[in-house]
Coordinates of C-alpha atoms and ligand atoms in Angstrom, one line a residue:
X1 CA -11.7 -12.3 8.3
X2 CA -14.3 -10.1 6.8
X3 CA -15.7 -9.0 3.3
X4 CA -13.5 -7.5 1.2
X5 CA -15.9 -6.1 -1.3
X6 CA -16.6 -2.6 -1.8
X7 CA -13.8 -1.4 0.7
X8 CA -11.3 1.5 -0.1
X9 CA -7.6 1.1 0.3
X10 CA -5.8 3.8 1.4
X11 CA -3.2 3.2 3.3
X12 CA -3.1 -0.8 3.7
X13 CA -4.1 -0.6 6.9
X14 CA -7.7 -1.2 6.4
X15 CA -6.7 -5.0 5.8
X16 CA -6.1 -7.2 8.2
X17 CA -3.4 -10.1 8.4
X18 CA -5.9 -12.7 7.1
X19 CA -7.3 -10.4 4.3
X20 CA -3.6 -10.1 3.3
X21 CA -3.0 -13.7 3.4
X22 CA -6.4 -14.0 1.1
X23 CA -5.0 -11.6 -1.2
X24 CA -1.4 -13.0 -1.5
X25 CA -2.8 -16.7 -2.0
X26 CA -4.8 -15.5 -4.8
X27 CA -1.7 -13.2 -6.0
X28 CA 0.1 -16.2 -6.2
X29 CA -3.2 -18.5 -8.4
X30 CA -3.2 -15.8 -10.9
X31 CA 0.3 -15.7 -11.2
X32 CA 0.7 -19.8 -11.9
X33 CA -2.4 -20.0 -13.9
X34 CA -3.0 -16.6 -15.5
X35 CA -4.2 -18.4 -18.8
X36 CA -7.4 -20.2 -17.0
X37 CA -8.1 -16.8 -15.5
X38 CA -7.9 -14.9 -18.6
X39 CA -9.9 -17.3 -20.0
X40 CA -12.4 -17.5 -17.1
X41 CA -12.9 -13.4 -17.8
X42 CA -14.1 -13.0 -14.1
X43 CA -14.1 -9.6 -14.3
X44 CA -16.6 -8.9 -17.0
X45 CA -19.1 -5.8 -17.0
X46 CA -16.6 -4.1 -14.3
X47 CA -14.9 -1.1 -15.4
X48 CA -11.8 0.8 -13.7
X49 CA -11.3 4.3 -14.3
X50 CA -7.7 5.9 -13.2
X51 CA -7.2 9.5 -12.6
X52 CA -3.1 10.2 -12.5
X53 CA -2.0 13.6 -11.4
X54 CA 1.3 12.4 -11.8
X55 CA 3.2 10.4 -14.0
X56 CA 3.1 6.4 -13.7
X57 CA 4.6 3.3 -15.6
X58 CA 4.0 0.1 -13.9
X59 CA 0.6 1.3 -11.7
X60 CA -0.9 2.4 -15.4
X61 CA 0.2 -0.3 -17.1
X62 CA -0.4 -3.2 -14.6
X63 CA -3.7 -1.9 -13.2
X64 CA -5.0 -1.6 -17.4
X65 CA -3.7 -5.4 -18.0
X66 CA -5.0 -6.9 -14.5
X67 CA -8.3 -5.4 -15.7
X68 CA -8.1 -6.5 -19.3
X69 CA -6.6 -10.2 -18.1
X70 CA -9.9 -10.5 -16.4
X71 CA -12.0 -9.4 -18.6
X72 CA -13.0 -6.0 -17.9
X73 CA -12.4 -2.6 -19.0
X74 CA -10.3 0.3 -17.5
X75 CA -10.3 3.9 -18.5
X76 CA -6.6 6.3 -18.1
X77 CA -7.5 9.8 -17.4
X78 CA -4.7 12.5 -16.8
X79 CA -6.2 14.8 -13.9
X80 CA -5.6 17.6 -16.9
X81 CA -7.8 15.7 -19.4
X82 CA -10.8 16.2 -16.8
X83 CA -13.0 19.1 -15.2
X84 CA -10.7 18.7 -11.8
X85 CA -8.3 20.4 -13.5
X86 CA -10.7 23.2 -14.2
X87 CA -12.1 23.4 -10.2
X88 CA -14.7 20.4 -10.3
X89 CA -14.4 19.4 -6.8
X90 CA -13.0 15.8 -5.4
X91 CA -16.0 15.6 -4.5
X92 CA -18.3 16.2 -7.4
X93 CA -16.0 14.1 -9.8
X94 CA -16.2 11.3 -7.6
X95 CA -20.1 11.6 -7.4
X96 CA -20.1 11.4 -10.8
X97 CA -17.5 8.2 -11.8
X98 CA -19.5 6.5 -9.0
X99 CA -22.5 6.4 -11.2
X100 CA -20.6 5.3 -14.6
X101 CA -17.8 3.0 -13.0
X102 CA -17.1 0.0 -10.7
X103 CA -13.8 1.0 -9.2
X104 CA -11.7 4.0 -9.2
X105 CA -7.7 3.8 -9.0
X106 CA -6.5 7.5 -8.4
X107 CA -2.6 8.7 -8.3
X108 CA -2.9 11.8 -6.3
X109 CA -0.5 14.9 -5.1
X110 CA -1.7 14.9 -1.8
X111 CA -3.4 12.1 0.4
X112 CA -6.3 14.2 1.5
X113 CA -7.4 13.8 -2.1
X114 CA -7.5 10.1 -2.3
X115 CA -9.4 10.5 1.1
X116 CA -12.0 13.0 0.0
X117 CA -12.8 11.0 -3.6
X118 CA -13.3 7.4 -1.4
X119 CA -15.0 9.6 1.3
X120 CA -17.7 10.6 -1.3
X121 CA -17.3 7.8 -4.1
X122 CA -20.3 5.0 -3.6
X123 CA -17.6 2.5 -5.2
X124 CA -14.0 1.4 -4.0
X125 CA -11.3 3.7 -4.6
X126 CA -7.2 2.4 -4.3
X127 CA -4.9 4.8 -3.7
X128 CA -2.3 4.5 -6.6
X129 CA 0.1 6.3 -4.5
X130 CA -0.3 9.5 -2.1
X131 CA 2.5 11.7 -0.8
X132 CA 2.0 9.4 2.6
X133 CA 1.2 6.0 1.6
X134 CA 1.9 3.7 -1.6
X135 CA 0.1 0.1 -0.7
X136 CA -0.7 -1.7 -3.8
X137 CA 3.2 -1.5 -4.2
X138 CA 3.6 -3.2 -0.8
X139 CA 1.1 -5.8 -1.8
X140 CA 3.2 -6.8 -4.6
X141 CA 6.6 -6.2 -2.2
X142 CA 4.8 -8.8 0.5
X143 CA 4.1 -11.4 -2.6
X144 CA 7.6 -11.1 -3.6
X145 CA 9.1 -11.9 -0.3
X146 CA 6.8 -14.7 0.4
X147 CA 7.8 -16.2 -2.9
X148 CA 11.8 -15.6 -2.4
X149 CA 11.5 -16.3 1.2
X150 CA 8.9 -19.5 1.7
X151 CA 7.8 -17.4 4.2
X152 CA 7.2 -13.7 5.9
X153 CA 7.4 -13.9 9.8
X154 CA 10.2 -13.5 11.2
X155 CA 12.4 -12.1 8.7
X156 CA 14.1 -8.7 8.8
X157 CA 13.4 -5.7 6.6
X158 CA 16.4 -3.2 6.6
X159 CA 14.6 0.2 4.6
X160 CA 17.7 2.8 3.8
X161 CA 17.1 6.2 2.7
X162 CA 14.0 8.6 2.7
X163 CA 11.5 7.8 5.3
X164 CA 9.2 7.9 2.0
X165 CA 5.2 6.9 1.1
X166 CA 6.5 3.4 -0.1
X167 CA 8.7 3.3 3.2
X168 CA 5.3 4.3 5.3
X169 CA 3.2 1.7 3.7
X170 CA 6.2 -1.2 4.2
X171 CA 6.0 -0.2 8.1
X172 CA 2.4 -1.2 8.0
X173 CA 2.3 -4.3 6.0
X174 CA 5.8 -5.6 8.4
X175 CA 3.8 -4.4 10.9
X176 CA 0.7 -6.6 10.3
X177 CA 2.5 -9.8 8.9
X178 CA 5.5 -9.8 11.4
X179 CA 8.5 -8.8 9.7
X180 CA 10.6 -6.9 11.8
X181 CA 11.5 -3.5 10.1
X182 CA 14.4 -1.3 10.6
X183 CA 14.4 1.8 9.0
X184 CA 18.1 3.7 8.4
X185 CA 17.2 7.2 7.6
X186 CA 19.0 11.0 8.1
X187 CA 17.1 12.7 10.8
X188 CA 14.8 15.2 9.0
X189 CA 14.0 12.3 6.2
X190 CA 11.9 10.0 8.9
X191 CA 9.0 8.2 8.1
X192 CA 5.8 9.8 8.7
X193 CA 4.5 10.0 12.2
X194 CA 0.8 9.3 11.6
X195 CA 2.0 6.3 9.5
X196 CA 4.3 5.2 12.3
X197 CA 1.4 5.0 14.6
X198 CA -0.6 2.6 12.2
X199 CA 2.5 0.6 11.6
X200 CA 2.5 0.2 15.8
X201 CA -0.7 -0.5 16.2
X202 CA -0.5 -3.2 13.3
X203 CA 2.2 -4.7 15.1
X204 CA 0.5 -4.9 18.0
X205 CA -1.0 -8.5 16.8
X206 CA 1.9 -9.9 15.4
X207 CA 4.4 -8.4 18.2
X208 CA 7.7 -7.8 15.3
X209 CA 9.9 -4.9 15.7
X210 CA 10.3 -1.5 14.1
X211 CA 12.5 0.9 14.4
X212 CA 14.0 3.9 13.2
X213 CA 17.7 4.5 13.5
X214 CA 20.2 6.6 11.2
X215 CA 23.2 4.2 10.3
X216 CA 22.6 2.1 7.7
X217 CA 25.1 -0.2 8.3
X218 CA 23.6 -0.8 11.2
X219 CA 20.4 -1.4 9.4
X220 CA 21.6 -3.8 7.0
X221 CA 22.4 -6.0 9.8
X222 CA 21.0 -9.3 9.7
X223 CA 18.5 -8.6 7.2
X224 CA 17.3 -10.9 4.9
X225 CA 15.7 -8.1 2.4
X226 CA 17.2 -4.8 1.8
X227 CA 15.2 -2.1 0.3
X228 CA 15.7 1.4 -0.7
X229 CA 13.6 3.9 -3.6
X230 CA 14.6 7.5 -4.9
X231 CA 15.6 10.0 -2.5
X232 CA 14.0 12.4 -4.4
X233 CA 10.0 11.6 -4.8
X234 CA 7.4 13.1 -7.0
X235 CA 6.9 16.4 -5.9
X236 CA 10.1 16.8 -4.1
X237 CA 12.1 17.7 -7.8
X238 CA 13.1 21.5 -6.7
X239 CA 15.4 19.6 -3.2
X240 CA 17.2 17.6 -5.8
X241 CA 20.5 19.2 -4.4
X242 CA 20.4 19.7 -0.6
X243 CA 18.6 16.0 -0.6
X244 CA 21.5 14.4 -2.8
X245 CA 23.9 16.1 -0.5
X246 CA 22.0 14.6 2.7
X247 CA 21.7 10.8 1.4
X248 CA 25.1 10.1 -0.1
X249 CA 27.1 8.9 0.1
X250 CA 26.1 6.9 3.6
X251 CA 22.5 6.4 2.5
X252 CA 23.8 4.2 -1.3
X253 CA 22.8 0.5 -1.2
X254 CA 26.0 -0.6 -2.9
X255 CA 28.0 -3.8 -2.5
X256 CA 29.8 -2.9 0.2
X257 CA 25.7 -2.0 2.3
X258 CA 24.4 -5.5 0.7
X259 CA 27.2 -7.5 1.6
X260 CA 27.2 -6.6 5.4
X261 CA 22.9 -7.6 5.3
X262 CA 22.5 -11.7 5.6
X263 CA 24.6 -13.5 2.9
X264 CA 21.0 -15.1 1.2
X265 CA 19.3 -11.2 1.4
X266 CA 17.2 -10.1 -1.6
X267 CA 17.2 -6.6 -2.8
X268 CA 14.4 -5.0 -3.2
X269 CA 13.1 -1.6 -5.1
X270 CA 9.3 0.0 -6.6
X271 CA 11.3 1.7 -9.2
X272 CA 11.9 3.9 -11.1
X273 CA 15.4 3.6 -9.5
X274 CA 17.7 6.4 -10.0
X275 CA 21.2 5.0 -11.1
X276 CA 24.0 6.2 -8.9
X277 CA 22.2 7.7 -6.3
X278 CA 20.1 5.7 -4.4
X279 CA 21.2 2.1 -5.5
X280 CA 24.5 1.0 -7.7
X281 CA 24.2 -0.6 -10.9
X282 CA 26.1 -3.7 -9.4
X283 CA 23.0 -4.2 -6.8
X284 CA 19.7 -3.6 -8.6
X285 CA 21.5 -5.8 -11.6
X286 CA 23.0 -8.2 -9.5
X287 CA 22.1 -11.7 -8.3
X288 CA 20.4 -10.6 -5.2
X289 CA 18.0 -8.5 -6.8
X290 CA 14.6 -9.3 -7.1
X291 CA 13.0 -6.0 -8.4
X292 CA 11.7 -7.6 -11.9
X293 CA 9.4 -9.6 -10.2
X294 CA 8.8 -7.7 -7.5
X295 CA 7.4 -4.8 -10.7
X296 CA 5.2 -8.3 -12.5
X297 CA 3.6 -9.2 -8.8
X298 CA 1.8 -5.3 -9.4
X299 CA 0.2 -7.1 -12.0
X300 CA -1.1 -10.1 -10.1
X301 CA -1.5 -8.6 -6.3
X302 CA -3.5 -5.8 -8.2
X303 CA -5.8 -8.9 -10.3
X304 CA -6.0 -10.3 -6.5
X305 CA -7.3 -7.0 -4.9
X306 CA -9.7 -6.0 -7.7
X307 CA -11.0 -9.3 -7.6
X308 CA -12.1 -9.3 -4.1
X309 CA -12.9 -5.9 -4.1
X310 CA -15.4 -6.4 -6.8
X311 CA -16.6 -9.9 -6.5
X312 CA -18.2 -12.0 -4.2
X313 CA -15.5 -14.1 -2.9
X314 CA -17.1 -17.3 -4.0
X315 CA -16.6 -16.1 -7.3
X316 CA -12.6 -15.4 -7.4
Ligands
LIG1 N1 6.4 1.6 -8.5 C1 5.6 2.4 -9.1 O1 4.5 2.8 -8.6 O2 6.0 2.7 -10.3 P1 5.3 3.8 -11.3 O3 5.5 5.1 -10.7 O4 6.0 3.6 -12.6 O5 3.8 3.5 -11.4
LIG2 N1 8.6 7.4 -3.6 C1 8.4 7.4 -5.0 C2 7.8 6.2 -5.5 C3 7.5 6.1 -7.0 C4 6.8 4.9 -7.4 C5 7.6 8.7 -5.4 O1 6.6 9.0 -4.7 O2 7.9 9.3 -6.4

């Protein structure tokens, strides 16, 4: 296990199994004692700056408390407030936060973006979520399974639906904590390629399966966590209709999809959840469903992750 501070986190990849373990152990401290850690203020004199270019609930609002928990500050820019919206390059702007902040947390269109800012940034930069990849949401998704599971290897991940960023970054983080990870999705919806080569090669270690099929029944089975997220991401507004027409009505986690997965399966979603398309009201509000507290671990995997990204590790 190695030094987490000063790294960028891009795709979740750049951690290791142990550095995951490190950050869900301390995930789960700040979660039972959040009061000695708000007193403790460990995060004093740092400062987080966020740069959305597009819109956010739980990243904007759990990154600003994890900071302000711990004692430091954070600053919310919209990508229009700032000269990047006027041409300043990635690359200039992230010259520039480097020499007034201590991390940057950026929500971009496109993942070469979040690549160029951490490429020239002097500081750590977290990718709030890319086109590609989404992994401080999969932090909090491994926390959550840990804690409604007792454990994380060996346990089956059914993903149904669009091959997506969050989809991309779950392959990884099955991939590197041995969760095998079956992904139902309509053939020109797959996960990314590039992401599926990480996801192999973070398998490699820990030897669990992935694999992408198309029937989601088939998916479902045996699984002891079912996840699914909109079919139609940021960006992908103007396919609302031909992508509706491709995902239901086989790719709906209803009752009828969760009660063909494991009888004791959790389901499990980032939100925002759209209502009738991708998931049922009777799932995402029924007993099964974990996806409040799978949205409050952003709050403490994010405290866990700035920590040791900023700090010594002595110190957290
Ligand atoms: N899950 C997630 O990232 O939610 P927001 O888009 O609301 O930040
Ligand atoms: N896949 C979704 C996730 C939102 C948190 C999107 O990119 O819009």
């Amino acid at each position: 296990m190695s030094q987490m501070k000063g790294r960028d986190i891009l795709t979740l990849a750049e951690f290791s199994r142990e550095d995951i373990i490190k950050i869900l152990d301390l995930a789960d401290r700040f979660k039972k004692e959040r009061k000695k850690f708000i007193y403790k203020k460990i995060l004093s004199t740092k400062t987080l700056a966020m740069i959305f270019q597009k819109p956010s609930t739980r990243t904007r609002v759990s990154f600003d408390v994890a900071m302000n928990d711990l004692g430091g500050n954070s600053i919310t820019l919209n990508s229009t407030e700032i000269q990047l919206s006027r041409g300043e390059t990635i690359e200039d702007t992230a010259r520039s936060f480097s020499r007034y902040v201590d991390v940057i947390m950026a929500r971009m269109q496109n993942h070469n973006e979040v690549s160029v800012l951490a490429k020239y940034a002097s500081i750590p930069v977290i990718n709030g979520l890319s086109d590609i990849y989404h992994p401080t949401q999969v932090l909090a998704d491994l926390q959550t399974i840990r804690e409604k599971k007792g454990k994380l290897e060996g346990l089956k991940l059914a993903w149904i639906g669009d091959g997506n960023n969050v989809c991309n970054t779950l392959l990884i983080g099955c991939g590197r904590m041995g969760i095998d990870m079956q992904v139902a999705s309509p053939p020109n919806y797959k996960p990314d390629r590039g992401a599926y080569e990480l996801a192999k090669k973070a398998s490699e270690k820990s030897m669990n399966n992935i694999e992408v099929i198309e029937d989601a029944k088939e998916a479902v089975k045996d699984a002891d966590i079912v996840v699914t997220d909109t079919f139609i991401s940021m960006g992908s507004d103007s396919q609302r209709t031909e992508r509706l027409k491709t995902f239901l009505p086989e790719y709906q986690v209803n009752s009828d999809l969760m009660n063909r997965a494991n009888k004791d399966a959790i389901f499990m979603h980032c939100l925002p959840s759209h209502r009738g398309e991708e998931v049922t009201d009777e799932v995402i509000d029924g007993t099964k469903s974990v996806v409040w507290d799978e949205a409050e671990n952003r709050l403490h995997s994010q405290k866990a992750l700035l920590s040791l990204l900023l700090l010594d590790e002595y110190s957290c």
